[in-house]
Every structure is written in structure tokens, then in C-alpha cells.
Coordinates of C-alpha atoms in Angstrom, one line a residue:
Chain A
X743 CA 164.9 133.0 106.2
X744 CA 166.8 132.7 109.3
X745 CA 169.8 134.8 110.4
X746 CA 172.7 133.2 112.2
X747 CA 172.4 133.4 116.0
X748 CA 173.7 136.8 116.6
X749 CA 175.1 138.4 119.8
X750 CA 172.5 141.0 119.5
X751 CA 169.8 141.0 122.2
X752 CA 166.6 143.1 122.0
X753 CA 163.6 143.0 124.4
X754 CA 160.3 141.9 122.7
X755 CA 158.6 144.6 124.9
X756 CA 160.7 147.3 123.3
X757 CA 160.1 145.8 119.9
X758 CA 156.3 145.9 120.5
X759 CA 156.5 149.5 121.7
X760 CA 158.5 150.6 118.7
X761 CA 156.2 148.8 116.3
X762 CA 153.1 150.4 117.9
X763 CA 154.7 153.9 117.6
X764 CA 155.4 153.3 113.9
X765 CA 151.9 152.1 113.2
X766 CA 150.5 155.2 114.8
X767 CA 152.8 157.4 112.8
X768 CA 151.7 155.7 109.7
X769 CA 148.1 156.8 110.4
X770 CA 146.6 153.7 112.0
X771 CA 143.6 154.7 114.1
X772 CA 145.1 153.2 117.2
X773 CA 144.4 153.7 120.9
X774 CA 146.9 152.4 123.4
X775 CA 145.8 151.4 126.9
X776 CA 147.7 150.0 129.8
X777 CA 147.2 149.3 133.5
X778 CA 150.1 151.1 135.1
X779 CA 152.2 149.2 132.5
X780 CA 153.2 151.9 130.1
X781 CA 156.9 151.7 130.7
X782 CA 157.1 148.0 131.6
X783 CA 155.3 147.1 128.3
X784 CA 157.3 149.4 126.1
X785 CA 154.5 151.8 125.4
X786 CA 156.2 154.9 126.8
X787 CA 157.3 156.3 123.4
X788 CA 153.7 155.9 122.0
X789 CA 152.2 157.5 125.1
X790 CA 154.6 160.5 124.8
X791 CA 154.0 161.1 121.1
X792 CA 150.2 160.4 121.1
X793 CA 149.0 161.5 124.5
X794 CA 145.4 162.1 123.2
X795 CA 145.3 158.4 122.1
X796 CA 146.7 157.0 125.3
X797 CA 144.8 155.7 128.3
X798 CA 146.1 154.4 131.6
X799 CA 143.6 152.9 134.0
X800 CA 146.1 152.5 136.8
X801 CA 146.4 149.1 138.4
X802 CA 143.0 147.8 137.1
X803 CA 143.3 145.2 134.4
X804 CA 139.6 144.3 134.2
X805 CA 138.8 147.9 133.6
X806 CA 141.6 148.2 131.1
X807 CA 140.0 145.5 128.9
X808 CA 136.5 146.9 129.4
X809 CA 137.6 150.3 128.2
X810 CA 139.4 148.7 125.4
X811 CA 136.2 146.9 124.3
X812 CA 134.2 150.1 124.5
X813 CA 136.8 152.0 122.4
X814 CA 136.9 149.2 119.8
X815 CA 133.1 149.2 119.6
X816 CA 133.4 152.6 118.0
X817 CA 135.7 151.3 115.3
X818 CA 139.1 151.9 116.8
X819 CA 142.0 149.4 116.9
X820 CA 143.0 149.1 120.5
X821 CA 146.2 147.8 121.9
X822 CA 145.8 146.8 125.6
X823 CA 149.0 145.7 127.3
X824 CA 149.8 144.2 130.7
X825 CA 151.4 141.1 132.0
X826 CA 150.2 137.8 130.8
X827 CA 149.1 136.5 134.3
X828 CA 146.7 139.5 134.5
X829 CA 145.5 139.6 130.9
X830 CA 144.7 135.9 130.9
X831 CA 143.6 135.4 134.5
X832 CA 142.7 138.5 136.4
X833 CA 140.8 139.9 133.4
X834 CA 139.9 136.6 131.8
X835 CA 136.2 137.2 131.9
X836 CA 136.5 140.6 130.3
X837 CA 138.7 139.1 127.6
X838 CA 136.2 136.3 126.9
X839 CA 132.8 138.0 127.3
X840 CA 133.4 141.5 126.2
X841 CA 136.2 141.2 123.6
X842 CA 136.2 137.7 122.2
X843 CA 132.4 137.1 122.2
X844 CA 131.5 140.4 120.4
X845 CA 134.6 140.0 118.2
X846 CA 135.9 143.5 119.1
X847 CA 139.1 144.7 117.6
X848 CA 141.2 144.6 120.7
X849 CA 144.8 143.4 120.6
X850 CA 145.8 142.2 124.0
X851 CA 149.5 142.3 124.4
X852 CA 150.6 140.0 127.2
X853 CA 154.1 140.6 128.5
X854 CA 156.3 138.7 130.9
X855 CA 155.2 135.4 129.3
X856 CA 156.5 132.1 130.6
X857 CA 159.7 132.2 132.6
X858 CA 160.6 135.7 131.4
X859 CA 158.9 136.9 134.7
X860 CA 160.9 134.3 136.6
X861 CA 162.5 136.5 139.2
X862 CA 159.1 137.6 140.4
X863 CA 157.9 134.1 141.3
X864 CA 154.7 132.2 140.7
X865 CA 152.4 135.2 141.1
X866 CA 153.9 136.7 137.9
X867 CA 154.9 133.6 135.9
X868 CA 152.2 132.8 133.4
X869 CA 152.6 129.2 132.4
X870 CA 148.9 128.7 131.8
X871 CA 147.9 131.7 129.7
X872 CA 148.0 130.1 126.3
X873 CA 146.0 127.1 127.3
X874 CA 143.4 129.3 128.9
X875 CA 143.1 131.7 126.0
X876 CA 143.2 128.9 123.4
X877 CA 140.0 127.5 124.7
X878 CA 138.1 130.7 124.0
X879 CA 136.5 131.1 120.6
X880 CA 137.2 134.0 118.2
X881 CA 140.6 134.9 119.6
X882 CA 143.7 134.9 117.4
X883 CA 146.6 133.7 119.6
X884 CA 150.2 134.5 118.6
X885 CA 153.5 133.9 120.3
X886 CA 156.4 135.6 118.4
X887 CA 159.9 134.3 119.0
X888 CA 162.1 137.4 119.0
X889 CA 162.1 141.2 118.6
X890 CA 161.9 141.1 114.8
X891 CA 159.0 138.7 114.9
X892 CA 157.3 140.8 117.6
X893 CA 157.5 143.9 115.4
X894 CA 156.0 142.1 112.4
X895 CA 153.5 140.4 114.6
X896 CA 152.4 143.7 116.0
X897 CA 151.7 145.0 112.5
X898 CA 150.0 141.8 111.5
X899 CA 147.7 141.9 114.5
X900 CA 146.8 145.5 113.7
X901 CA 145.8 144.4 110.3
X902 CA 143.9 141.4 111.6
X903 CA 140.2 142.1 112.0
X904 CA 139.2 140.9 115.4
X905 CA 140.5 140.0 118.9
X906 CA 144.1 139.0 119.3
X907 CA 146.2 137.8 122.3
X908 CA 149.9 138.3 121.7
X909 CA 152.2 136.8 124.2
X910 CA 155.7 138.3 124.5
X911 CA 158.6 138.3 126.9
X912 CA 160.4 140.8 129.1
X913 CA 164.1 141.3 129.1
X914 CA 166.4 141.3 126.1
X915 CA 166.4 138.1 124.2
X916 CA 168.5 136.9 121.2
X917 CA 167.6 138.3 117.8
X918 CA 166.9 135.2 115.6
X919 CA 165.7 136.7 112.4
X920 CA 166.9 139.0 109.8
X921 CA 165.0 141.3 107.4
X922 CA 164.0 138.4 105.2
X923 CA 161.7 137.0 108.0
X924 CA 158.0 137.1 107.3
X925 CA 155.1 136.9 109.7
X926 CA 151.7 135.9 108.5
X927 CA 149.0 135.1 111.1
X928 CA 148.1 131.4 110.9
X929 CA 151.0 130.4 108.7
X930 CA 153.8 128.5 110.3
X931 CA 157.4 129.3 109.3
X932 CA 159.7 126.5 108.1
X933 CA 162.9 127.6 109.6
X934 CA 165.2 124.8 108.4
X935 CA 165.0 121.4 106.8
X936 CA 168.0 119.2 107.5
X937 CA 165.8 116.2 106.8
X938 CA 162.7 114.2 107.6
X939 CA 163.7 112.1 110.6
X940 CA 161.4 114.3 112.8
X941 CA 159.8 117.7 112.9
X942 CA 160.4 120.2 115.8
X943 CA 157.4 122.5 116.3
X944 CA 158.2 125.4 118.5
X945 CA 156.9 128.9 119.4
X946 CA 158.1 131.7 121.6
X947 CA 161.6 132.5 122.9
X948 CA 162.5 128.8 123.0
X949 CA 163.0 128.9 119.3
X950 CA 166.5 130.0 120.2
X951 CA 167.1 126.7 122.0
X952 CA 165.6 124.8 119.1
X953 CA 167.9 126.5 116.7
X954 CA 170.9 125.5 118.9
X955 CA 169.7 121.9 118.9
X956 CA 169.7 121.5 115.2
X957 CA 173.5 121.1 114.6
X958 CA 173.7 119.0 117.7
X959 CA 171.1 116.6 116.4
X960 CA 172.9 116.5 113.0
X961 CA 176.0 115.5 114.9
X962 CA 174.1 112.5 116.2
X963 CA 173.0 111.7 112.7
X964 CA 169.4 113.0 113.2
X965 CA 168.1 115.2 110.5
X966 CA 165.2 117.3 111.6
X967 CA 162.8 119.9 110.2
X968 CA 162.4 123.0 112.4
X969 CA 159.1 124.8 112.2
X970 CA 158.1 128.0 114.0
X971 CA 154.4 127.7 114.9
X972 CA 154.0 131.3 116.0
X973 CA 150.2 131.2 115.7
X974 CA 148.4 128.8 118.1
X975 CA 145.1 129.9 116.8
X976 CA 144.2 129.7 114.0
X977 CA 146.6 126.7 113.9
X978 CA 148.3 126.0 110.6
X979 CA 146.8 122.5 110.3
X980 CA 148.2 122.1 106.7
X981 CA 151.8 122.6 107.6
X982 CA 151.6 120.6 110.8
X983 CA 149.9 117.7 109.1
X984 CA 152.4 117.7 106.3
X985 CA 155.3 117.7 108.7
X986 CA 153.7 114.7 110.5
X987 CA 153.3 112.8 107.2
X988 CA 156.7 113.7 106.0
X989 CA 158.6 113.0 109.2
X990 CA 156.4 110.5 111.1
X991 CA 157.6 111.9 114.4
X992 CA 157.0 115.3 116.1
X993 CA 158.3 117.1 119.1
X994 CA 156.8 120.3 120.4
X995 CA 158.8 123.0 122.3
X996 CA 157.2 125.8 124.3
X997 CA 157.5 127.9 127.4
X998 CA 154.2 126.8 128.9
X999 CA 152.6 124.3 131.1
X1000 CA 152.5 120.9 129.3
X1001 CA 148.7 121.2 129.5
X1002 CA 147.0 123.4 127.0
X1003 CA 149.6 125.0 124.8
X1004 CA 151.3 124.1 121.5
X1005 CA 151.8 120.4 122.5
X1006 CA 148.1 120.0 123.2
X1007 CA 147.1 121.9 120.1
X1008 CA 149.4 119.7 117.9
X1009 CA 148.3 116.5 119.7
X1010 CA 144.6 117.4 119.2
X1011 CA 145.2 117.9 115.5
X1012 CA 147.3 114.8 114.9
X1013 CA 145.2 112.4 117.0
X1014 CA 142.2 113.2 114.9
X1015 CA 143.9 113.3 111.6
X1016 CA 147.2 111.6 111.4
X1017 CA 148.5 110.1 114.6
X1018 CA 152.3 109.9 114.9
X1019 CA 154.5 109.8 118.1
X1020 CA 154.6 113.2 119.7
X1021 CA 157.0 114.2 122.5
X1022 CA 156.5 117.5 124.3
X1023 CA 159.1 119.8 125.8
X1024 CA 157.2 122.0 128.2
X1025 CA 157.0 123.0 131.8
X1026 CA 155.8 120.3 134.1
X1027 CA 152.2 120.6 135.5
X1028 CA 153.3 122.2 138.7
X1029 CA 153.9 125.6 140.2
X1030 CA 157.5 126.7 139.8
X1031 CA 159.5 129.4 141.8
X1032 CA 161.6 132.5 141.6
X1033 CA 164.9 132.7 139.8
X1034 CA 166.3 134.0 136.5
X1035 CA 164.7 132.8 133.3
X1036 CA 167.8 130.9 132.4
X1037 CA 168.0 129.1 135.7
X1038 CA 164.4 128.3 135.7
X1039 CA 164.5 126.9 132.1
X1040 CA 167.4 124.7 133.3
X1041 CA 165.6 123.6 136.4
X1042 CA 162.3 122.8 134.7
X1043 CA 163.6 121.2 131.6
X1044 CA 163.2 123.8 128.9
X1045 CA 166.7 123.6 127.4
X1046 CA 168.5 122.5 124.3
X1047 CA 169.4 119.3 126.1
X1048 CA 165.7 118.6 126.7
X1049 CA 165.1 119.0 123.0
X1050 CA 167.8 116.5 122.2
X1051 CA 166.3 114.0 124.8
X1052 CA 162.9 114.5 123.3
X1053 CA 164.2 113.9 119.8
X1054 CA 165.9 110.6 120.8
X1055 CA 162.7 109.5 122.6
X1056 CA 160.4 110.3 119.7
X1057 CA 162.7 108.5 117.2
X1058 CA 162.8 105.5 119.4
X1059 CA 159.0 105.4 119.4
X1060 CA 158.8 106.0 115.7
X1061 CA 161.0 103.0 115.2
X1062 CA 159.3 100.7 117.6
X1063 CA 155.8 101.8 116.7
X1064 CA 156.3 101.1 113.0
Chain B
X819 CA 115.5 168.7 143.3
X820 CA 113.4 171.3 141.6
X821 CA 110.1 169.7 141.0
X822 CA 108.8 172.5 138.7
X823 CA 107.5 170.9 135.6
X824 CA 109.4 172.5 132.7
X825 CA 108.3 169.8 130.3
X826 CA 105.3 169.9 128.1
X827 CA 102.4 168.0 129.7
X828 CA 101.8 166.3 126.4
X829 CA 105.3 164.9 126.4
X830 CA 105.0 163.6 129.9
X831 CA 101.6 162.0 129.2
X832 CA 102.9 160.4 126.0
X833 CA 105.9 158.9 127.9
X834 CA 103.6 157.6 130.6
X835 CA 101.4 156.0 128.0
X836 CA 104.5 154.6 126.3
X837 CA 105.7 153.2 129.6
X838 CA 102.4 151.4 130.2
X839 CA 102.6 149.8 126.8
X840 CA 106.2 148.7 127.4
X841 CA 105.4 147.3 130.8
X842 CA 102.6 145.2 129.4
X843 CA 104.9 143.9 126.7
X844 CA 107.5 143.0 129.3
X845 CA 105.0 141.0 131.4
X846 CA 103.5 139.5 128.2
X847 CA 106.9 138.2 127.0
X848 CA 107.9 137.1 130.5
X849 CA 104.6 135.1 130.7
X850 CA 105.1 133.6 127.3
X851 CA 108.6 132.4 128.2
X852 CA 107.1 130.4 131.0
X853 CA 109.1 128.8 133.8
X854 CA 111.2 126.9 131.3
X855 CA 112.9 130.0 129.9
X856 CA 112.3 132.3 132.9
X857 CA 112.9 135.9 132.0
X858 CA 113.5 138.7 134.5
X859 CA 110.4 141.0 134.8
X860 CA 111.1 142.6 138.2
X861 CA 114.4 144.3 137.4
X862 CA 113.1 145.3 133.9
X863 CA 110.1 147.1 135.4
X864 CA 112.1 149.1 137.9
X865 CA 114.0 150.9 135.1
X866 CA 111.2 151.0 132.5
X867 CA 110.5 154.7 133.1
X868 CA 114.2 155.6 132.8
X869 CA 114.5 153.6 129.7
X870 CA 111.4 155.1 128.1
X871 CA 112.5 158.6 129.0
X872 CA 115.9 158.0 127.3
X873 CA 114.7 156.2 124.2
X874 CA 111.5 158.2 123.5
X875 CA 112.5 161.5 124.9
X876 CA 116.2 162.1 124.9
X877 CA 118.5 159.9 122.9
X878 CA 119.7 160.8 119.4
X879 CA 119.2 157.5 117.6
X880 CA 118.1 156.2 114.2
X881 CA 116.4 152.8 114.3
X882 CA 116.9 152.4 110.6
X883 CA 120.7 153.0 111.0
X884 CA 121.6 151.2 114.2
X885 CA 125.4 151.7 113.6
X886 CA 125.1 155.5 113.0
X887 CA 128.4 156.8 114.3
X888 CA 127.0 159.8 116.0
X889 CA 124.2 158.1 117.8
X890 CA 123.9 158.3 121.6
X891 CA 124.8 155.0 123.2
X892 CA 123.1 153.0 126.0
X893 CA 124.8 150.2 127.9
X894 CA 122.5 148.1 130.1
X895 CA 125.1 147.0 132.7
X896 CA 122.4 145.2 134.6
X897 CA 121.9 143.1 131.5
X898 CA 119.4 140.7 133.0
X899 CA 116.8 143.5 132.7
X900 CA 117.0 143.2 128.9
X901 CA 113.3 142.5 128.6
X902 CA 112.7 146.3 128.7
X903 CA 115.5 147.0 126.2
X904 CA 114.2 144.4 123.8
X905 CA 110.6 145.6 124.0
X906 CA 111.6 149.2 123.5
X907 CA 113.9 148.4 120.5
X908 CA 111.2 146.4 118.8
X909 CA 108.7 149.1 119.4
X910 CA 111.0 151.7 117.9
X911 CA 111.4 149.5 114.8
X912 CA 114.9 148.1 115.2
X913 CA 113.4 144.7 114.6
X914 CA 110.0 143.1 114.2
X915 CA 107.9 142.6 117.3
X916 CA 107.5 138.9 116.6
X917 CA 111.2 138.4 117.5
X918 CA 110.2 139.0 121.1
X919 CA 108.4 135.7 121.2
X920 CA 111.6 133.9 120.3
X921 CA 113.6 135.2 123.3
X922 CA 115.9 132.6 124.8
X923 CA 115.3 130.2 122.0
X924 CA 118.0 128.7 119.7
X925 CA 118.4 130.8 116.6
X926 CA 116.8 133.9 118.1
X927 CA 118.3 137.4 117.7
X928 CA 117.3 137.9 121.4
X929 CA 119.7 136.2 123.8
X930 CA 119.2 135.7 127.5
X931 CA 121.4 138.8 128.0
X932 CA 122.1 141.6 125.6
X933 CA 124.2 140.8 122.5
X934 CA 125.5 143.6 120.3
X935 CA 126.2 141.3 117.4
X936 CA 122.8 139.5 117.3
X937 CA 120.4 142.3 118.1
X938 CA 120.0 145.5 116.2
X939 CA 120.1 148.5 118.5
X940 CA 122.2 146.9 121.2
X941 CA 125.3 149.1 121.6
X942 CA 127.2 146.7 123.9
X943 CA 127.1 143.1 125.0
X944 CA 126.4 142.9 128.7
X945 CA 125.0 140.6 131.3
X946 CA 127.9 139.6 133.4
X947 CA 127.5 142.1 136.2
X948 CA 129.7 145.1 137.0
X949 CA 131.2 145.5 133.6
X950 CA 128.9 148.1 131.9
X951 CA 130.5 151.2 133.3
X952 CA 134.0 150.4 132.1
X953 CA 132.6 149.5 128.6
X954 CA 130.8 152.9 128.6
X955 CA 134.0 154.6 129.5
X956 CA 135.6 153.3 126.4
X957 CA 132.8 154.6 124.2
X958 CA 132.8 158.0 125.9
X959 CA 136.6 158.2 125.6
X960 CA 136.3 157.4 121.9
X961 CA 134.0 160.4 121.5
X962 CA 136.5 162.7 123.3
X963 CA 139.3 161.4 121.1
X964 CA 137.3 161.9 117.9
X965 CA 135.6 165.1 118.9
X966 CA 132.2 163.5 118.5
X967 CA 129.2 164.9 120.3
X968 CA 127.3 161.7 121.2
X969 CA 126.4 161.0 124.8
X970 CA 126.8 157.6 126.5
X971 CA 124.3 156.3 129.1
X972 CA 125.0 153.4 131.4
X973 CA 122.3 151.7 133.6
X974 CA 123.8 150.1 136.7
X975 CA 122.0 148.1 139.3
X976 CA 122.4 148.7 143.0
X977 CA 123.1 145.0 143.6
X978 CA 125.8 144.9 140.9
X979 CA 127.6 147.8 142.6
X980 CA 129.1 145.2 144.9
X981 CA 131.3 144.3 142.0
X982 CA 134.8 145.8 142.4
X983 CA 135.3 146.6 138.7
X984 CA 132.5 149.2 138.9
X985 CA 134.8 151.2 141.1
X986 CA 137.8 150.8 138.9
X987 CA 135.7 152.4 136.2
X988 CA 134.3 155.0 138.6
X989 CA 137.7 156.4 139.4
X990 CA 138.8 156.3 135.7
X991 CA 135.8 158.2 134.5
X992 CA 136.8 161.1 136.8
X993 CA 140.4 161.0 135.7
X994 CA 139.3 161.6 132.0
X995 CA 136.6 164.2 132.8
X996 CA 134.0 162.1 131.1
X997 CA 131.2 164.7 131.2
X998 CA 129.8 163.0 128.0
X999 CA 128.8 160.0 130.1
X1000 CA 125.8 159.7 132.4
X1001 CA 125.1 156.7 134.6
X1002 CA 121.9 155.8 136.2
X1003 CA 122.0 153.8 139.4
X1004 CA 118.7 151.8 139.7
X1005 CA 118.2 151.8 143.4
X1006 CA 115.4 149.3 143.6
X1007 CA 116.8 147.8 146.8
X1008 CA 116.8 144.2 145.7
X1009 CA 119.2 141.7 144.2
X1010 CA 118.9 138.1 143.1
X1011 CA 118.7 136.5 146.6
X1012 CA 117.5 139.3 148.8
X1013 CA 117.6 142.9 149.9
X1014 CA 120.7 144.9 148.9
X1015 CA 121.2 146.4 152.3
X1016 CA 120.9 143.0 154.0
X1017 CA 123.3 141.4 151.6
X1018 CA 125.8 144.2 151.9
X1019 CA 125.0 146.7 154.6
X1020 CA 126.1 150.3 154.6
X1021 CA 125.6 151.1 150.9
X1022 CA 125.6 154.9 151.0
X1023 CA 125.3 155.8 147.3
X1024 CA 125.5 159.5 147.3
X1025 CA 128.5 159.6 149.7
X1026 CA 130.5 157.1 147.8
X1027 CA 129.9 158.4 144.3
X1028 CA 130.7 161.9 145.5
X1029 CA 133.8 160.6 147.2
X1030 CA 134.9 159.2 143.8
X1031 CA 134.4 162.7 142.3
X1032 CA 131.2 162.3 140.4
X1033 CA 128.4 164.8 140.1
X1034 CA 125.5 163.1 141.9
X1035 CA 121.7 163.7 141.4
X1036 CA 119.0 162.0 143.4
X1037 CA 115.6 161.5 141.9
X1038 CA 112.4 159.5 142.0
X1039 CA 113.1 157.0 139.1
X1040 CA 109.4 156.8 138.3
X1041 CA 108.8 160.5 137.7
X1042 CA 109.3 161.5 134.1
X1043 CA 109.7 165.1 135.0
X1044 CA 112.5 164.3 137.5
X1045 CA 114.1 161.9 135.1
X1046 CA 114.2 164.4 132.2
X1047 CA 115.3 167.2 134.4
X1048 CA 118.1 165.2 135.8
X1049 CA 119.3 164.1 132.4
X1050 CA 119.4 167.7 131.2
X1051 CA 121.3 168.7 134.3
X1052 CA 123.7 165.8 133.7
X1053 CA 124.3 166.8 130.1
X1054 CA 125.0 170.4 131.0
X1055 CA 127.4 169.5 133.8
X1056 CA 130.9 170.0 132.6
X1057 CA 134.2 168.3 133.5
X1058 CA 132.7 165.5 135.6
X1059 CA 130.6 162.5 134.8
X1060 CA 127.2 162.4 136.4
X1061 CA 125.4 159.6 138.2
X1062 CA 121.7 159.8 138.7
X1063 CA 120.6 157.9 141.7
X1064 CA 117.1 156.7 140.7
X1065 CA 115.0 155.5 143.6
X1066 CA 112.8 152.9 142.1
X1067 CA 110.5 150.0 142.9
X1068 CA 111.3 146.6 141.7
X1069 CA 108.4 145.2 139.7
X1070 CA 106.9 148.8 139.4
X1071 CA 103.5 149.0 137.8
X1072 CA 102.2 145.5 138.5
X1073 CA 100.6 145.4 141.9
X1074 CA 101.6 141.8 142.7
X1075 CA 105.2 142.3 141.6
X1076 CA 106.0 145.5 143.3
X1077 CA 108.7 145.0 145.9
X1078 CA 108.2 141.2 145.8
X1079 CA 111.6 139.9 144.9
X1080 CA 110.3 136.5 143.9
X1081 CA 109.6 138.3 140.6
X1082 CA 113.3 138.8 140.0
X1083 CA 113.2 135.9 137.5
X1084 CA 109.8 134.3 137.2
X1085 CA 107.0 133.8 134.6
X1086 CA 103.5 135.3 135.3
X1087 CA 100.6 132.9 134.7
X1088 CA 97.9 133.7 132.1
X1089 CA 95.7 134.9 135.0
X1090 CA 98.5 137.2 136.3
X1091 CA 99.1 138.5 132.8
X1092 CA 95.4 139.4 132.6
X1093 CA 95.6 141.3 135.9
X1094 CA 98.6 143.2 134.7
X1095 CA 96.8 144.1 131.5
X1096 CA 93.9 145.6 133.4
X1097 CA 96.2 147.4 135.8
X1098 CA 98.1 149.0 133.0
X1099 CA 94.9 149.8 131.2
X1100 CA 95.9 148.1 128.0
X1101 CA 93.0 147.3 125.7

């Protein structure tokens, strides 16, 4: 399933834009819409080849989502793309009331997720978007982990009947998957199964760090199962509960505030059904600051090292809580 | 504008009769809802004549096929005025009249504000103010993309024009030459807590819509001749969207409600309903 960690780096924005173009070429009845984000969201090639199906509202994200809703009400599949701070916060009410509530076929593509917008500072760093959007009914919420996953996720969301929020990154990030990778909405991917000491549940670009952690854990004698939970909603309850039963200890890894994202979703599920110790690798509940994504991940604890620490903590708890 | 009556007197008379019927139904349902479920009669009555002209005299619709792809669309951006929309849709046969009595109750197809998934005939969910114009733009753009001939109408309130997103949509409609979209601005002069001009002074509607590049027509929103003439002019105007500034009276048609903003959201008593019935000459 998983390719070795390659040197190749591709931006998830570019992957999204390429996938959108391919879908349109294949005959999907797609309209693309941006808020002065055509180039910055990778939609330039689509806009150039399909100008009659391309809308740009200028810097007006609320209007972007309203127009998207109107277009979708006539039967079109609409991809609306901007930055995740704006799609989840500036235009939150439009997303909730006019897309999610009437179940309109709008795919909101939210770029610059997590620390990928790091150099811009807090105004552009969306660490809250997944928690916000997850609390809205009717929306499918996906967080692909690399360019390959983003391409497949774009296709999967186009085939999904209803509203979608897809969070992607910005600059080039490591390619993690090969052509054997599959992406099915609502179905977690088991990436590797060294053993059943604990399960690592991860989504987004931090899957790279989680993959790096696996051999290091093994060196310490810890045999883990690594699962990519690319869909936060609908959550793959079955796979997550099975991993809790098989392993008895879980860590979650995500580029998000510790409140509201994957960690919360998993904790909500397990606490009601099968409580096991859970440790969360996530950004602390505070505003961060400007720097490169790599430096910010280091400063705020979203690293391979943090995953190792969390693994040791959760195993300690598993042992002592037995 | 040209006041010459180019419309058949019978048509005008029948629309006037229809409007009286609809007004009575609005007040009846508002009364039935009582203070517990308070509906909004005032803002429904100010646009009743516009809505009656559109639904009974202009729009291409098929009540037995609410999802007909080529139907004209109407978006009630000032969604709290939905009493008028619900009563018209039920009168046209989109759903049975008895549903009106279930408004704002659990299980009803008629929500507190318009819901496109629950109510046959509603083209777009609305109610949170300021959003209807952008939604209408999407529908009008889809017609351009697909080469369809339907027309999109949006009813905006003068109070909700304080919302910034209205103006995001206003500029975009001009960018895409949406001459297949016509907006009505219901200039009734009132909003939830007071007069529009006191709440936000300096609202010069003609100047600002013209500055955004729209074709602007000014009418008396209670004259069917003026409403129909303006709609025809709007539909014939090419390259630009049109907004019809309709000067209206909040609570129009019921003496004690006219220009009394306490009727923005309030239930008439049985006695008040009876007065309305007599004033509207409903038997």
C-alpha cells in the first residue's frame, strides 16, 4: 500500500488543481470558483481550459460560497477553493446554512491548512477549521496526506453526493503513496501493522512524521499499527474501534488544535464504546506565530519525536491501567 | 416611470383580488400562530403585491413539477417574510393549504424561514439576512453556463442591505453581466428594531446601485401596473442586472399594521383578524 519515503515533493494544491482539470476533461459537470485564489489554490489550469465554467468572486469568500450554493442548486458539482481560515471562519455561516443545511453539492477545498500557512502568521494559520466544520451536520470532512491522496480525494469528493470540506496544504510536501494507494471516503487506511502494542491514528501531512516514527518505535521494541484516518466525517468507527480492541492503546496525530479534530473525534467514539488510553499529538490550545512550517512543527510539538513520546506515555498508561 | 396602463384591466383586477386573498391568509396564519410562534406579518405584507405579480402574472413555473429545470426561480432573501411565499405556494397548489396551520411546529414542511428541502416550491433556503443575492447569482450563472432561458428573481429588504455580503454579490453580478437576474429592493423603511434611515442614515439606494453598475428602476411597489412594467423592462434590459426599487408600506393593506413596526413579528388577535377580513373584503 505504501511507497517508501521518496525524495519527491509535490504540493497538494497542485495535485488538487490537476485532479480537477482531469475530472472536467472526463466530462464531469463541474464549475470551479475561487475568491482571488485561482493560482494560489492550483486552479489556474482548469480556469484556462474551461473559462466558461470558471468563476472568480474576487476577495469575497462569503459570496464565493453563496454563488457555489446557487450553482449547485441547479445540479452542478461545484469546487470552491480558498484558504482554510476563510472557508471555515470568514464564510462559516454560508458553509453551514446554505451548503450543509440544504445538502448542496459543493466541495469546499480549504488550502493552507494547519502550519502550511506558517510564514503568514496566525491570521492565516487555520488550526481550528476541522473542529469547527466537524460540528456541522451533513458535511463530509476529509484531510488527505499527500499529493497522491489529494488527487484521489478530489475524485472521491466529486463522486460523493453532498457537501464536502477537504483540507489540504500549501507548498510541496513528501509523496508518501504509490499507485497502489486507494482512497474511499469514510474508510480508514491501514498503512502498516508491525504489531498490536498501540495504534497510531493520523491524518494530513503529519502522516509523514508518523511513518518516520514507525522504525524508531520498533527499535525501542514497540510494535505499532499505523492507520490513516483521512475522513474525519463520516468517521470509520469500525476500523477505529477494532484498533482499540486489538491494541488497547491509541495515539492520534494531527496538524490541528488539540480541541476538536481527530483526537477529539476518536476520544468521543472510544469513550462511549470502548475506552482505552488515548494520547494526542496536536497543536496546543493557543495562538501560534510566524515561521516556516518545519520550524513551527518543531516549536509546537508536531514532530516524529512527539509521536515517540506519546507512544511511550500511552504504553505506560496501558500497563498501569490494566 | 411611464404610468400608461399597457396591461389588461382584467389581469390587474385579478391580481388585486389575488393579493387581497393572500393578505388575508397571511394575517390569518399569523393570528393562528399566536404569540408563542410569532410569525412576521408586516414584512410579508409589504412585498405581497410584488410576490403576487411575480407568481400569478410573470414567472414560468409548474406547481406539479417544482424541480422543473427551466422554471423561473425566486429567492426570498428577506426570508422572515416567508408567510407570503408559503401562502402563495399553497394557493398555487405546491402543497395543501392545511400545511399553513402547521407553520413553525415540529414535523411541519413549513419552517420558521424558507427551506428548499422541506417545502415544495422553495428554490433556495434563506433567512439569514444578506445572503439571497449571492445565491441568486449562482443560479443565474448556471443558466448562462447551460444556455438556459429561465430568469432568477431575488427579493431583498432595505434593512438587510446593511449586510456587507449583499455588496460582494452586487459587484459580481455586474462582472458576469447577469441580465437574467432581477432583484427587488423592498423599500418599506423599517427593520427589526426601528426605521432604516435612523438605524443607518444616508441609504441612497438609486445612487449606490447605479454606482455598482446596475440598471435601476424606481416604482410604487403596490401598483401592479408599475410592477409588471418594471419587470418587463428588467427582462428586456441586456448586459446588466436590474434592481427594482419598490417603495412599499410595511403592513400594507391592514390599517392598523401599516407603518406600525410593532407588526414586524407579532400575532393579531381574533378581533384584529376580523378587522383585517372586513378591510380586505374577504367573505
